[in-house]
C-alpha angles and dihedrals in degrees: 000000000000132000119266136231101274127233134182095260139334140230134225129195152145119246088238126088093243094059124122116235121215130186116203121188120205094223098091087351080266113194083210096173136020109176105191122191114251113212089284090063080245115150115242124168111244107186124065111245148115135292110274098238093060079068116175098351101085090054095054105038095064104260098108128084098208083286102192099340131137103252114212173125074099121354123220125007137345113195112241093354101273146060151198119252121170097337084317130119115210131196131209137175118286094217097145099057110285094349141063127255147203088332107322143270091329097020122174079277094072091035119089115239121216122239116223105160128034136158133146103291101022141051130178123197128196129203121180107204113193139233109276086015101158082346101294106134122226123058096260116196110207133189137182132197122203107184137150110226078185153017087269106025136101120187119185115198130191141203149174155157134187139193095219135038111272147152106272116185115149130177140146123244106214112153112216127204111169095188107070105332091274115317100116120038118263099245091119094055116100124214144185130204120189098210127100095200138056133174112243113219128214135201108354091019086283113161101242087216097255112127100211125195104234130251142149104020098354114062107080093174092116099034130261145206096246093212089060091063112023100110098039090066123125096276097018103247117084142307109297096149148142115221120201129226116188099243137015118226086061118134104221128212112260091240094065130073117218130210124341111034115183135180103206088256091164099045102116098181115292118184106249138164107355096005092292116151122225111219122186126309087011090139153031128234119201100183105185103204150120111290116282122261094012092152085077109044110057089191088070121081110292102262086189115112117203131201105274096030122103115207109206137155132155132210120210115203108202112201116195138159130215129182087241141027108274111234115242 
């Protein structure tokens, strides 16, 4: 399909008063605004970010922290900033310590999509990254979908293909805080993962290779106030953690999170839509993605892409209001 006329972002909603409404901006494919109704069908913002009008340049001048991107080529942390891939030895950026991070020094976060498909409730954007791009090898040709099946539904979908074997782990970073868009901390929030293991991670946030079941703080199979555990998590500082699920290919409830679950704990009070600024833990990443660092630890799900292949998930975010907090 060919590329469309570009414009600086784009909207998507329902015709009906209840619908979400979600921005998305080409440059890192950025989901840069979701507004859900409250019980009262009144419209919140429910995703930390910047003001519209201040358009690319938060996400470039090093303010952002990957607030709402696709992260990629490959999302989250490579040990030591390099891998083995059939006899070859491949380096990326260390741009995380020691380690490389979310795609390196200029990731699919800092790269303009193209936009070749947009209507009023979906839009698909396309990025060619080519061979040797931040040192990944293979020509891989991503696209992601933002649509709204309904009113108060997002789906995120993902693709790619590649011509040469490489590392393929895409997510997007929004940061959610239902509550009031991320100025207060989201203690208060609670969440459930349906997941009974997690892989604890060591020095760097590097997952050590262990696959836990999870307990304590850990374990959010039942639900939890986040604020009652935070700083009982393994590490102590948050939850920055990949849970495990048994099998990939699975559809999730809506009400579980699935994979990377992260609490902001390096925000440090950025000044951010409407001149709020995010402290830590302001909001709450649920990065939907293949396990970290899989690269180095052959007993994780393969992260290696192959011609012929094509690598594709999705993630539905399911926005509802009561009159009262459920009860978990």
């Amino acid at each position: 399909m060919a590329a469309m006329t570009q414009q600086a972002s784009y909207t998507l909603r329902h015709a009906v008063a209840s619908s979400i409404v979600v921005t998305v901006r080409p440059l890192g494919a950025t989901l840069s605004s979701v507004l859900a109704p409250d019980r009262n069908g009144a419209l919140g913002e429910v995703t930390l970010g910047f003001d519209e009008g201040e358009g690319d340049a938060p996400y470039l001048d090093g303010r952002s922290a990957y607030f709402g991107c696709v992260a990629g080529r490959v999302a989250n942390r490579t040990k030591g900033a390099a891998f083995e891939l059939d006899g070859a030895t491949y380096t990326l950026a260390a741009n995380d310590g020691a380690n490389h991070l979310h795609g390196g020094t200029v990731g699919f976060d800092k790269r303009r999509w193209t936009v070749v498909d947009a209507s009023a409730t979906a839009l698909t954007l396309a990025l060619r990254s080519g061979d040797g791009d931040e040192g990944y090898p293979g020509t891989l040709d991503a696209r992601v979908t933002y649509s709204l099946p309904d009113p108060r539904t997002l789906r995120v979908a993902y693709a790619a293909t590649t011509d040469k074997a490489t590392p393929v782990n895409l997510t997007n970073h929004a940061y959610w805080n239902l509550n009031d868009g991320g100025a207060s901390p989201v203690v208060d929030h609670e969440l459930q993962v349906d997941a009974s293991f997690y892989t604890p991670v060591g020095e760097g946030a590097i997952p050590t290779g262990e696959i836990r079941r999870a307990a304590g703080a850990m374990d959010l199979s039942a639900g939890r106030r986040l604020g009652d555990a935070l700083y009982d998590t393994d590490g102590g500082a948050g939850y920055d953690h990949n849970y495990a699920r048994p099998r990939a290919g699975e559809s999730f409830p809506a009400a579980t999170a699935r994979d990377r679950v992260y609490t902001g704990n390096f925000l440090d009070g950025v000044a951010g839509r409407g001149g709020t600024r995010y402290g830590r833990h302001a909001g709450l990443c649920l990065e939907t993605q293949l396990f970290p660092d899989a690269l180095h630890n052959a007993h994780f799900p393969s992260a290696v892409l192959r011609p012929g292949s094509t690598y594709a998930h999705a993630t539905e975010h399911v926005f509802s209001a009561a009159a009262a907090r459920p009860a978990l």
